[in-house]
Amino acid sequence: FRASMMEALCRQSGGDRDQQDSAFMVGMFSLLDILFASPLWEILKPLSLTEEVRLALLEREGQLGAYLNLVERADRTYSEKLDFALTAANISLENYYASLVHAYCWVNQVCQEL
């Protein structure tokens, strides 16, 4: 879900294919620390990641970090923190919901293919 929504947000903002791929990767890697019960920085250390991806994952910095912050709020109740995250990511509420729907459709498709 996170990967697909990150990619959709990036596409909605005019990101090219490489930027969308980076956004997808950030979403995929964002829960590795929970999956492996290990600090994320430790898991990422041996990987050849761009500084932009690394900073998004570890510090929530840059545009990808702003998208990730927004995506992390997608499964929570609506609050003013969402408004702040939308502003920081420069995403309209309309594009946010379009990306949310896209991500849920993608998850549904993946699950049907299993």
XYZ file of C-alpha atoms in Angstrom:
114
model
C 0.000 0.000 0.000
C 2.684 2.493 1.002
C 4.744 1.839 -2.105
C 1.816 2.254 -4.467
C 0.570 5.405 -2.765
C 4.065 6.928 -2.758
C 4.363 6.217 -6.485
C 0.894 7.683 -7.146
C 1.687 10.860 -5.189
C 4.900 11.270 -7.129
C 3.097 10.736 -10.451
C 0.348 13.207 -9.434
C 3.083 15.779 -8.766
C 4.643 15.309 -12.200
C 7.497 13.014 -11.182
C 9.230 11.121 -13.992
C 9.581 7.318 -14.072
C 12.848 7.302 -12.083
C 11.335 9.533 -9.396
C 8.252 7.308 -9.248
C 10.477 4.246 -8.861
C 12.337 5.930 -6.001
C 9.033 6.827 -4.353
C 7.839 3.219 -4.693
C 11.091 1.973 -3.152
C 10.784 4.344 -0.190
C 7.284 3.036 0.444
C 8.438 -0.585 0.202
C 11.400 -0.092 2.508
C 9.597 2.077 5.067
C 8.484 -0.874 7.193
C 11.586 -3.062 6.922
C 12.579 -2.222 10.488
C 9.338 -3.751 11.755
C 9.571 -6.734 9.419
C 13.130 -7.575 10.493
C 12.891 -6.241 14.079
C 16.066 -4.260 13.561
C 16.893 -0.548 13.276
C 16.191 0.729 9.775
C 19.594 2.422 9.452
C 21.215 -0.973 10.046
C 19.118 -2.652 7.362
C 19.804 0.103 4.844
C 23.543 0.333 5.529
C 24.692 -2.358 3.042
C 22.279 -1.205 0.311
C 23.289 1.139 -2.509
C 20.597 3.762 -2.101
C 20.607 7.345 -3.271
C 20.999 9.990 -0.602
C 17.470 11.200 -1.400
C 16.002 7.752 -0.647
C 18.134 7.278 2.464
C 17.171 10.700 3.879
C 13.490 10.092 3.140
C 13.551 6.786 5.000
C 15.690 7.760 7.966
C 14.931 11.463 8.449
C 11.669 12.025 6.514
C 13.516 14.739 4.575
C 13.106 16.000 1.028
C 10.107 15.520 -1.220
C 10.119 11.744 -0.756
C 10.226 12.232 2.999
C 7.225 14.562 2.776
C 5.337 11.945 0.734
C 6.239 9.248 3.252
C 5.052 11.391 6.136
C 1.775 11.841 4.294
C 1.419 8.143 3.461
C 2.050 7.205 7.087
C -1.022 9.251 7.992
C -3.223 7.548 5.395
C -4.366 4.805 7.763
C -5.183 7.177 10.612
C -8.229 9.288 11.300
C -8.286 12.707 9.684
C -6.587 15.403 11.726
C -4.871 18.760 11.357
C -1.596 16.832 11.096
C -2.841 15.564 7.751
C -3.396 19.149 6.603
C 0.159 20.000 7.639
C 1.530 16.918 5.829
C -0.436 17.807 2.668
C 0.998 21.325 2.723
C 4.551 20.055 3.324
C 4.236 17.602 0.426
C 2.558 20.221 -1.792
C -0.314 17.797 -2.471
C -3.937 18.852 -2.852
C -6.618 16.979 -0.943
C -8.039 15.852 -4.294
C -4.696 14.352 -5.383
C -4.249 12.800 -1.950
C -7.555 10.957 -2.196
C -6.913 9.966 -5.826
C -3.566 8.475 -4.737
C -5.229 6.737 -1.799
C -7.808 5.112 -4.077
C -5.062 4.106 -6.527
C -3.066 2.459 -3.737
C -6.047 0.483 -2.425
C -6.896 -0.680 -5.954
C -3.292 -1.796 -6.445
C -3.339 -3.736 -3.164
C -6.626 -5.350 -4.147
C -5.204 -6.387 -7.524
C -2.067 -7.852 -5.921
C -4.161 -9.817 -3.448
C -6.374 -11.209 -6.212
C -3.320 -12.399 -8.105
C -2.018 -14.399 -5.150
